[in-house]
Amino acid sequence: PAAAPEASAPQDRQTLLAVLQFLRQSNLREAEEALRREARLLEEAVAGSGAPGEADVTGAEAASALLSRVTASAPGPAAPDPPGAAASGAGAVSGSASGPVAPGKVASVVVEDQPDVSAVLSAYNQQGDPAMYEEYYSGLKHFIECSLDCHRAELSQLFYPLFVHMYLELVYNQHESEAKSFFEKFHGDQECYYQDDLRVLSSLTKKEHMKGNETMLDFRTSKFVLRISRDSYQLLKRHLQEKQNNQIWNIVQEHLYIDIFDGMPRSKQQIDAMVGSLAGEAKREANKSKVFFGLLKEPEIEVPLDDEDEEGENEEGKPKKKKPKKDSIGSKSKKQDPNAPPQNRIPLPELKDSDKLDKIMNMKETTKRVRLGPDCLPSICFYTFLNAYQGLTAVDVTDDSSLIAGGFADSTVRVWSVTPRKLRSVKQATDLSLIDKESDDVLERIMDEKTASELKILYGHSGPVYGASFSPDRNYLLSSSEDGTVRLWSLQTFTCLVGYKGHNYPVWDTQFSPHGYYFVSGGHDRVARLWATDHYQPLRIFAGHLADVNCTRFHPNSNYVATGSADRTVRLWDVLNGNCVRVFTGHKGPIHSLAFSPNGRFLATGATDGRVLLWDIGHGLMVGELKGHTDTVCSLRFSRDGEILASGSMDNTVRLWDAIKAFEDLETDDFTTATGHINLPENPQELLLGTYLTKSTPVAHLHFTRRNLVLAAGAYSPQ
Amino acid sequence: MSRLPAHPGVHLSPTQPLYGFHAQEFIPFRFASGGGRELYFYEEKEVDLSDIINTPLPRVPLDVCLKAHWLSIEGCQPAIPENPPPAPKEQQKAEATEPLKSAKPGQEDDGPLKGKGQGAASADSKGKEKKAPPLLEGGPLRLKPRSIHELSVEQQLYYKEITEACVGSCEAKRAEALQSIATDPGLYQMLPRFSTFISEGVRVNVVQNNLALLIYLMRMVKALMDNPTLYLEKYVHELIPAVMTCIVSRQLCLRPDVDNHWALRDFAARLVAQICKHFSTTTNNIQSRITKTFTKSWVDEKTPWTTRYGSIAGLAELGHDVIKTLILPRLQQEGERIRSILDGPVLSNIDRIGADHVQSLLLKHCAPVLAKLRPPPDNQDAYRTEFGSLGPLLCSHVVKARAQAALQAQQVNRTTLTITQPRPTLTLSQAPQPGPRTSGLLKVPGSIALPVQTLVSARAAAPPQPSPPPTKFIVMSSSGAASTQQVLSLSTSAPGSGSTTTSPVTTTVPSVQPIVKLVSTATAAPPSTAPAGPGNVQKYIVVSLPPTGEGKGGPTSHPSPVPPASSPSPLGGSALCGGKQDTGESPPPAPGTPKANGSQPPGPGSPQPAP
């Protein structure tokens, strides 16, 4: 949209650049800024064209290497991509995908959000006196520390991005010793959650190091976002102009995105809750779009009282499907959720008879479900993987809790049956041909009794298996691996059916959609991909994360996908058009677990910082923080009715939290919604209902059975 | 679950992976210097093919399996072995020592969520607590919360089984039960029961003179003491009287003249010493109180011999200082008393036996202390004047003790020589070893030849190795001055034969080539797990070159360690070839010295007494 005219008319762009350059040279900063905003041009592009001589060859090579990494994995028949479209950032998905996705139509999606590296680097060209940098920084520090309390907290956000950019500028201009002393002097002031990034930064001491350094690129390609009240901003601006501190002012102008809001400055707690991500806070407008978080209407299936065999006749399909005319009017009006997406927003597979059978089983179990609450905690059954030699890398449990799959570092996927029913594969073709196809128990006859066992091992990957997911109908299993593939296994024959190649780097996680057919995967190449089982190429590519996508989860209505990343953000993507509709910042470490509440309204995320954060999807707000874990939260799961949130962690504990209470009194008034200024509850400890220590077994997976029994799984790892 | 294991992580990053760190050896390179150059060369180990073939295959690692257990049942964590112990030792201690402060997050969390039965009880006690403060009007006064020691049915069953097995007749069961007490982590809730069981048991059985049961109970105490997860401080007050009773009681068995109640007294005395060591602090003064009790009963003239024996045993077990200050001054007096019984008219056989035991006990414990305290010339008369009638006996014991100490000192001397050696040069994984391990030689760079040789003596001379594998060593050292080479081979006998025979066989060979060679067949097993099994022959062939030749050979060269390698020996480039040279090719031995045939371990063929 905004980028399109610009792309279509490259000449216009050229002139724009020229004008901008002129404005800069004549020091008309405000005009320049206004124009740039208007044109939505990349800062780097401007700077790059301003100093074309700096575009050194090696830098370009690094860029092309990075580019190839992303684009090579994109589907082949890529639509011609408008150059510079990356300016719009996250939702770098071409507009052609915006129609309703028919299964089978591969949306042509190309990601190009790696800008020209030489341009990025040359942005650092303008330099001041290297010896003055320390003075500039400490001067600003002094100013901020002496400012009023209400402004100090807000302005303190500037320290980290300024520090990084000033350091990079020094390094780029080859003032190694100054850069080192600058780093030594001020790196201790930065917040502890930036330590990991600072460690990478400290290894950058020469200009040559900057080429191809991904952290540096991350920092440069995405403007660091700060949210500051107008008063504080004016204060800063006045100070910098008084002091003629052009160096810092340049950085603020060019490398930072300052999101100015009107009203009271935020408190320290409010700021602390939201910062921590690699690229600052989420922009306010990033979380403004509407999200249909409601649940889809369940297909009407009448539960027969006794006889299950008759259900085939009694059931009714979904309204938009084959049998819309059967009377389901009463329940339809009753169940319509105003926040739910249109039923056919994302085409979903039709229900098969077996699915309906399963749904009926589910409903029957539901009637026996335990109502949980603070006074009625669930029992936890722990499945320990023994002799796994710390090689367990992924676990999944089927929805009906009959099978457990484990992905291992030795490239195997193992499937266990945890019910007395053993795992059997289908007979060989020659034997199958002998079977009477008309017989009633044909489904039973096709099974080969000789293959019955409790454990089946699936061989096929060539690297540690980091993700596993059962299909809702238990016929398939997905596994994602370090070898860059996602594999689909049949649980009828226990063989591999498809290897989905797309990620060229390790795939950290994969998950089936709750309605089957679609699945999502995310990996080291920083993108998440949406696939359909019958397409060998991805349907959507969700690009925007600045670091590995560690975990991916489908929304219960299958219309959205949440991804958690090592850039310490959580993003919510619209499956329909591939847009990023929510960016949640606030975690202080890479995110390793996600869970949607069963009603679809809330999202819980767990990270290496040991905290679990709760988010309101509709308002795009953080609504809670659960502190208690002392290590990475590996697994999160809501109970079937959403009363209890269970979290499992590397600190060998399972903790249960009162989810109802956590979501009870939300501040969702207009002001909070408009500004995103959240006030977290004071005493989150009250929400902790129980802590259960395992015997040196990190909790890798959690699952609530249909009757609300918790199944936990992990590998025993003796110290 | 680690998302980025090291290898794939390195694989992903643009950095080059590091190669060469797969070797068992700490550093795969050997150092040699000479001619003003420093050389590093890759060690080529010689491995006997037949050994590899004959080595039993390692066990196949167990396959991954899935095991389910209840982590929590309706909010309560069951106390089963699959779950961690409900209260770690620190928490037990915190509860015992700082009941008010002891944050019991677990308990408080559990409080409102407990099952019906417990919930009622805790609510009850809480109600009472709430009522208490207004009565006292003491402001924010917190009472120690009542701890509920309620045993589950399983725990009650366990308790019953264990106690029955411990005092029952089946020795195998008893061993199992004691093992369980000594290792199981979840016993702390049963501790009050166990301690009452023991103290009551002792009380009853002392009266009934039931020696066997007393011994069993003492073994239970020992097992409880051995359990690392239990915090026993709260129960020491019950255990000490029981143990003390077993030491000093007048009569512990029905037939004092036949039954060996002395062993029980000795065992219990050791227990008390252990208790003192563990639990005595400046506030509870356990040790001084126990010492006082023993001394009082010993000093008393009317104390029977049994009690006397117990008191002395108890004191003696407390250590050398106690013996020195409390027992030695009374030796003369005690000696007189013993003599009057032993030499005088036979009044009571029991007294006689008692006196006899006391005498041997005193001799046993005092002799080593005296051997340390007194200067060497042991004069019978001097002892007689100082210690009275016990003097002569004591003197002979001291002489014996001295001899033994000298023998040990020799070994200690040798082992100290070995413990200063950097054994890490041989393996990557080191078992933590007791004793000071400050290694001066570790700092000497490149002195790899030296450690290997001293390792030899470590193996040969260190008896504490539980069952050393049959190890054969060939130590070759060439004295540079005479340009001869000594082939010094030692062989330790196979485990089970008990004595380690060190047999230096020295062969002086004219050679200038320094050879360092290590032939180890047990490539996979680190020395800490060296006793892999019989038949696993380890060979260390060490050929080193001391720059100063001291003696052309003979066994005398063995105990003296090779001089530190800090003074580099004149090595030429030929050193490298020397490394590869098989010792079997070493030139013929010089006449007059026993022949050791090169790389073939001489075995027990030419044993010589250890120097």
PDB file of C-alpha atoms in Angstrom, chain A residues 271-442:
ATOM      1  CA  ILE A 271       8.284   0.860  31.560  1.00  0.00           C
ATOM      2  CA  ASP A 272      10.118  -2.085  33.034  1.00  0.00           C
ATOM      3  CA  ALA A 273       7.203  -4.331  32.305  1.00  0.00           C
ATOM      4  CA  MET A 274       7.325  -3.599  28.619  1.00  0.00           C
ATOM      5  CA  VAL A 275      10.977  -3.254  27.699  1.00  0.00           C
ATOM      6  CA  GLY A 276      13.515  -5.974  27.168  1.00  0.00           C
ATOM      7  CA  SER A 277      13.126  -7.004  23.581  1.00  0.00           C
ATOM      8  CA  LEU A 278      15.881  -6.790  21.039  1.00  0.00           C
ATOM      9  CA  ALA A 279      14.360  -3.812  19.261  1.00  0.00           C
ATOM     10  CA  GLY A 280      12.666  -1.950  22.047  1.00  0.00           C
ATOM     11  CA  GLU A 281       8.974  -1.857  22.699  1.00  0.00           C
ATOM     12  CA  ALA A 282       6.273  -2.630  20.264  1.00  0.00           C
ATOM     13  CA  LYS A 283       4.904   0.377  18.469  1.00  0.00           C
ATOM     14  CA  ARG A 284       1.478   1.292  19.609  1.00  0.00           C
ATOM     15  CA  GLU A 285      -0.061   1.048  16.214  1.00  0.00           C
ATOM     16  CA  ALA A 286       1.394  -2.443  15.822  1.00  0.00           C
ATOM     17  CA  ASN A 287      -1.229  -3.739  18.223  1.00  0.00           C
ATOM     18  CA  LYS A 288      -4.172  -1.757  16.962  1.00  0.00           C
ATOM     19  CA  SER A 289      -5.593  -3.954  14.264  1.00  0.00           C
ATOM     20  CA  LYS A 290      -8.618  -6.038  15.012  1.00  0.00           C
ATOM     21  CA  VAL A 291      -8.120  -9.625  15.967  1.00  0.00           C
ATOM     22  CA  PHE A 292     -10.953 -12.100  15.839  1.00  0.00           C
ATOM     23  CA  PHE A 293     -10.038 -13.978  18.939  1.00  0.00           C
ATOM     24  CA  GLY A 294     -13.362 -15.683  19.451  1.00  0.00           C
ATOM     25  CA  LEU A 295     -13.850 -19.357  18.876  1.00  0.00           C
ATOM     26  CA  LEU A 296     -15.389 -20.838  15.793  1.00  0.00           C
ATOM     27  CA  LYS A 297     -18.757 -22.329  16.190  1.00  0.00           C
ATOM     28  CA  GLU A 298     -18.512 -25.983  16.919  1.00  0.00           C
ATOM     29  CA  PRO A 299     -20.161 -28.150  14.327  1.00  0.00           C
ATOM     30  CA  GLU A 300     -23.421 -29.475  15.551  1.00  0.00           C
ATOM     31  CA  ILE A 301     -23.158 -33.076  16.430  1.00  0.00           C
ATOM     32  CA  GLU A 302     -25.894 -34.677  18.348  1.00  0.00           C
ATOM     33  CA  VAL A 303     -24.633 -36.977  20.949  1.00  0.00           C
ATOM     34  CA  PRO A 304     -26.492 -40.208  20.900  1.00  0.00           C
ATOM     35  CA  LEU A 305     -27.414 -41.332  24.337  1.00  0.00           C
ATOM     36  CA  ASP A 306     -26.199 -44.874  24.134  1.00  0.00           C
ATOM     37  CA  ASP A 307     -25.494 -45.983  20.688  1.00  0.00           C
ATOM     38  CA  GLU A 308     -22.506 -44.511  19.032  1.00  0.00           C
ATOM     39  CA  ASP A 309     -23.062 -46.220  15.740  1.00  0.00           C
ATOM     40  CA  GLU A 310     -26.001 -44.083  14.839  1.00  0.00           C
ATOM     41  CA  GLU A 311     -24.190 -40.813  15.063  1.00  0.00           C
ATOM     42  CA  GLY A 312     -23.236 -40.932  11.417  1.00  0.00           C
ATOM     43  CA  GLU A 313     -26.791 -40.164  10.532  1.00  0.00           C
ATOM     44  CA  ASN A 314     -27.532 -37.694  13.262  1.00  0.00           C
ATOM     45  CA  GLU A 315     -24.650 -35.345  12.915  1.00  0.00           C
ATOM     46  CA  GLU A 316     -24.784 -32.099  11.098  1.00  0.00           C
ATOM     47  CA  GLY A 317     -21.927 -30.570   9.277  1.00  0.00           C
ATOM     48  CA  LYS A 318     -20.790 -27.039   9.569  1.00  0.00           C
ATOM     49  CA  PRO A 319     -23.230 -24.430   8.304  1.00  0.00           C
ATOM     50  CA  LYS A 320     -21.170 -23.555   5.260  1.00  0.00           C
ATOM     51  CA  LYS A 321     -20.508 -27.123   4.386  1.00  0.00           C
ATOM     52  CA  LYS A 322     -22.482 -29.759   2.665  1.00  0.00           C
ATOM     53  CA  LYS A 323     -25.387 -30.011   5.013  1.00  0.00           C
ATOM     54  CA  PRO A 324     -26.317 -26.506   5.980  1.00  0.00           C
ATOM     55  CA  LYS A 325     -29.996 -27.058   5.821  1.00  0.00           C
ATOM     56  CA  LYS A 326     -30.278 -29.373   8.759  1.00  0.00           C
ATOM     57  CA  ASP A 327     -31.828 -27.550  11.631  1.00  0.00           C
ATOM     58  CA  SER A 328     -29.237 -26.027  13.837  1.00  0.00           C
ATOM     59  CA  ILE A 329     -30.741 -22.576  14.051  1.00  0.00           C
ATOM     60  CA  GLY A 330     -31.349 -22.492  17.741  1.00  0.00           C
ATOM     61  CA  SER A 331     -27.841 -23.277  18.790  1.00  0.00           C
ATOM     62  CA  LYS A 332     -26.414 -21.125  16.060  1.00  0.00           C
ATOM     63  CA  SER A 333     -27.860 -17.939  17.396  1.00  0.00           C
ATOM     64  CA  LYS A 334     -26.985 -18.965  20.886  1.00  0.00           C
ATOM     65  CA  LYS A 335     -23.367 -19.670  20.258  1.00  0.00           C
ATOM     66  CA  GLN A 336     -22.372 -16.908  17.929  1.00  0.00           C
ATOM     67  CA  ASP A 337     -19.376 -15.152  19.428  1.00  0.00           C
ATOM     68  CA  PRO A 338     -19.120 -11.482  18.409  1.00  0.00           C
ATOM     69  CA  ASN A 339     -15.362 -11.731  18.375  1.00  0.00           C
ATOM     70  CA  ALA A 340     -15.232 -14.857  16.332  1.00  0.00           C
ATOM     71  CA  PRO A 341     -14.009 -14.715  12.788  1.00  0.00           C
ATOM     72  CA  PRO A 342     -16.396 -15.633   9.992  1.00  0.00           C
ATOM     73  CA  GLN A 343     -16.705 -19.348   9.889  1.00  0.00           C
ATOM     74  CA  ASN A 344     -15.058 -19.626   6.507  1.00  0.00           C
ATOM     75  CA  ARG A 345     -12.434 -16.956   6.954  1.00  0.00           C
ATOM     76  CA  ILE A 346      -9.873 -19.681   6.759  1.00  0.00           C
ATOM     77  CA  PRO A 347     -11.081 -22.689   4.807  1.00  0.00           C
ATOM     78  CA  LEU A 348     -11.027 -25.627   7.131  1.00  0.00           C
ATOM     79  CA  PRO A 349     -11.129 -29.273   6.237  1.00  0.00           C
ATOM     80  CA  GLU A 350     -14.393 -31.042   6.426  1.00  0.00           C
ATOM     81  CA  LEU A 351     -15.079 -33.302   9.288  1.00  0.00           C
ATOM     82  CA  LYS A 352     -14.779 -36.955   8.554  1.00  0.00           C
ATOM     83  CA  ASP A 353     -16.852 -39.568  10.245  1.00  0.00           C
ATOM     84  CA  SER A 354     -13.967 -40.552  12.426  1.00  0.00           C
ATOM     85  CA  ASP A 355     -13.551 -36.947  13.511  1.00  0.00           C
ATOM     86  CA  LYS A 356     -17.144 -36.823  14.527  1.00  0.00           C
ATOM     87  CA  LEU A 357     -16.748 -40.001  16.474  1.00  0.00           C
ATOM     88  CA  ASP A 358     -13.845 -38.444  18.242  1.00  0.00           C
ATOM     89  CA  LYS A 359     -15.794 -35.305  18.997  1.00  0.00           C
ATOM     90  CA  ILE A 360     -18.502 -37.380  20.531  1.00  0.00           C
ATOM     91  CA  MET A 361     -15.984 -39.166  22.661  1.00  0.00           C
ATOM     92  CA  ASN A 362     -14.661 -35.788  23.638  1.00  0.00           C
ATOM     93  CA  MET A 363     -18.074 -34.577  24.683  1.00  0.00           C
ATOM     94  CA  LYS A 364     -18.683 -37.665  26.699  1.00  0.00           C
ATOM     95  CA  GLU A 365     -15.421 -37.196  28.481  1.00  0.00           C
ATOM     96  CA  THR A 366     -16.296 -33.577  29.024  1.00  0.00           C
ATOM     97  CA  THR A 367     -19.255 -34.553  31.103  1.00  0.00           C
ATOM     98  CA  LYS A 368     -16.908 -36.404  33.389  1.00  0.00           C
ATOM     99  CA  ARG A 369     -14.459 -33.536  33.524  1.00  0.00           C
ATOM    100  CA  VAL A 370     -13.321 -32.339  36.889  1.00  0.00           C
ATOM    101  CA  ARG A 371     -14.168 -28.744  37.604  1.00  0.00           C
ATOM    102  CA  LEU A 372     -10.888 -27.275  38.660  1.00  0.00           C
ATOM    103  CA  GLY A 373     -10.270 -24.333  40.873  1.00  0.00           C
ATOM    104  CA  PRO A 374      -8.073 -23.214  43.734  1.00  0.00           C
ATOM    105  CA  ASP A 375      -9.802 -25.712  45.980  1.00  0.00           C
ATOM    106  CA  CYS A 376      -9.738 -28.511  43.515  1.00  0.00           C
ATOM    107  CA  LEU A 377      -6.349 -28.922  41.979  1.00  0.00           C
ATOM    108  CA  PRO A 378      -5.684 -31.406  39.234  1.00  0.00           C
ATOM    109  CA  SER A 379      -3.610 -34.490  39.776  1.00  0.00           C
ATOM    110  CA  ILE A 380      -0.400 -34.612  37.838  1.00  0.00           C
ATOM    111  CA  CYS A 381       0.837 -37.755  36.222  1.00  0.00           C
ATOM    112  CA  PHE A 382       4.463 -37.485  35.244  1.00  0.00           C
ATOM    113  CA  TYR A 383       5.894 -39.469  32.362  1.00  0.00           C
ATOM    114  CA  THR A 384       9.618 -39.723  32.840  1.00  0.00           C
ATOM    115  CA  PHE A 385      11.817 -40.605  29.920  1.00  0.00           C
ATOM    116  CA  LEU A 386      14.508 -42.758  31.432  1.00  0.00           C
ATOM    117  CA  ASN A 387      17.914 -43.376  29.876  1.00  0.00           C
ATOM    118  CA  ALA A 388      17.381 -40.514  27.501  1.00  0.00           C
ATOM    119  CA  TYR A 389      20.888 -39.248  28.226  1.00  0.00           C
ATOM    120  CA  GLN A 390      19.655 -35.689  28.000  1.00  0.00           C
ATOM    121  CA  GLY A 391      18.735 -36.341  24.431  1.00  0.00           C
ATOM    122  CA  LEU A 392      15.047 -35.613  24.706  1.00  0.00           C
ATOM    123  CA  THR A 393      14.316 -32.540  22.645  1.00  0.00           C
ATOM    124  CA  ALA A 394      10.592 -32.578  21.985  1.00  0.00           C
ATOM    125  CA  VAL A 395       7.458 -34.158  23.400  1.00  0.00           C
ATOM    126  CA  ASP A 396       3.856 -34.164  22.348  1.00  0.00           C
ATOM    127  CA  VAL A 397       0.755 -35.911  23.584  1.00  0.00           C
ATOM    128  CA  THR A 398      -2.355 -36.562  21.552  1.00  0.00           C
ATOM    129  CA  ASP A 399      -5.485 -34.723  22.476  1.00  0.00           C
ATOM    130  CA  ASP A 400      -7.097 -37.882  23.802  1.00  0.00           C
ATOM    131  CA  SER A 401      -3.886 -38.656  25.736  1.00  0.00           C
ATOM    132  CA  SER A 402      -3.416 -42.061  24.195  1.00  0.00           C
ATOM    133  CA  LEU A 403      -0.053 -41.547  22.523  1.00  0.00           C
ATOM    134  CA  ILE A 404       3.140 -39.810  23.494  1.00  0.00           C
ATOM    135  CA  ALA A 405       5.765 -38.852  20.975  1.00  0.00           C
ATOM    136  CA  GLY A 406       9.307 -37.947  21.840  1.00  0.00           C
ATOM    137  CA  GLY A 407      11.848 -36.314  19.603  1.00  0.00           C
ATOM    138  CA  PHE A 408      15.428 -37.132  20.427  1.00  0.00           C
ATOM    139  CA  ALA A 409      18.826 -35.698  19.779  1.00  0.00           C
ATOM    140  CA  ASP A 410      19.793 -38.923  18.027  1.00  0.00           C
ATOM    141  CA  SER A 411      17.392 -37.974  15.182  1.00  0.00           C
ATOM    142  CA  THR A 412      14.752 -40.503  16.095  1.00  0.00           C
ATOM    143  CA  VAL A 413      11.132 -39.906  16.844  1.00  0.00           C
ATOM    144  CA  ARG A 414       9.602 -42.440  19.186  1.00  0.00           C
ATOM    145  CA  VAL A 415       5.916 -42.958  19.670  1.00  0.00           C
ATOM    146  CA  TRP A 416       4.613 -44.696  22.747  1.00  0.00           C
ATOM    147  CA  SER A 417       1.157 -45.894  23.443  1.00  0.00           C
ATOM    148  CA  VAL A 418       0.239 -45.122  27.007  1.00  0.00           C
ATOM    149  CA  THR A 419      -2.976 -47.068  26.913  1.00  0.00           C
ATOM    150  CA  PRO A 420      -3.144 -50.853  26.887  1.00  0.00           C
ATOM    151  CA  ARG A 421      -3.913 -50.614  23.203  1.00  0.00           C
ATOM    152  CA  LYS A 422      -0.760 -51.377  21.345  1.00  0.00           C
ATOM    153  CA  LEU A 423       0.496 -49.647  18.259  1.00  0.00           C
ATOM    154  CA  ARG A 424      -0.120 -51.644  15.110  1.00  0.00           C
ATOM    155  CA  SER A 425       0.694 -50.798  11.577  1.00  0.00           C
ATOM    156  CA  VAL A 426      -1.349 -51.624   8.539  1.00  0.00           C
ATOM    157  CA  LYS A 427      -0.623 -54.863   6.715  1.00  0.00           C
ATOM    158  CA  GLN A 428       1.437 -55.075   3.591  1.00  0.00           C
ATOM    159  CA  ALA A 429      -0.280 -54.473   0.281  1.00  0.00           C
ATOM    160  CA  THR A 430      -0.256 -58.127  -0.668  1.00  0.00           C
ATOM    161  CA  ASP A 431      -1.953 -59.063   2.549  1.00  0.00           C
ATOM    162  CA  LEU A 432      -4.402 -56.216   2.260  1.00  0.00           C
ATOM    163  CA  SER A 433      -5.642 -57.444  -1.058  1.00  0.00           C
ATOM    164  CA  LEU A 434      -6.799 -60.636   0.591  1.00  0.00           C
ATOM    165  CA  ILE A 435      -9.083 -58.859   2.995  1.00  0.00           C
ATOM    166  CA  ASP A 436     -12.797 -58.868   2.448  1.00  0.00           C
ATOM    167  CA  LYS A 437     -13.531 -55.188   2.010  1.00  0.00           C
ATOM    168  CA  GLU A 438     -17.193 -55.596   2.746  1.00  0.00           C
ATOM    169  CA  SER A 439     -16.786 -57.021   6.175  1.00  0.00           C
ATOM    170  CA  ASP A 440     -17.852 -54.966   9.142  1.00  0.00           C
ATOM    171  CA  ASP A 441     -14.551 -55.112  10.925  1.00  0.00           C
ATOM    172  CA  VAL A 442     -12.467 -54.228   7.928  1.00  0.00           C
TER     173      VAL A 442
END
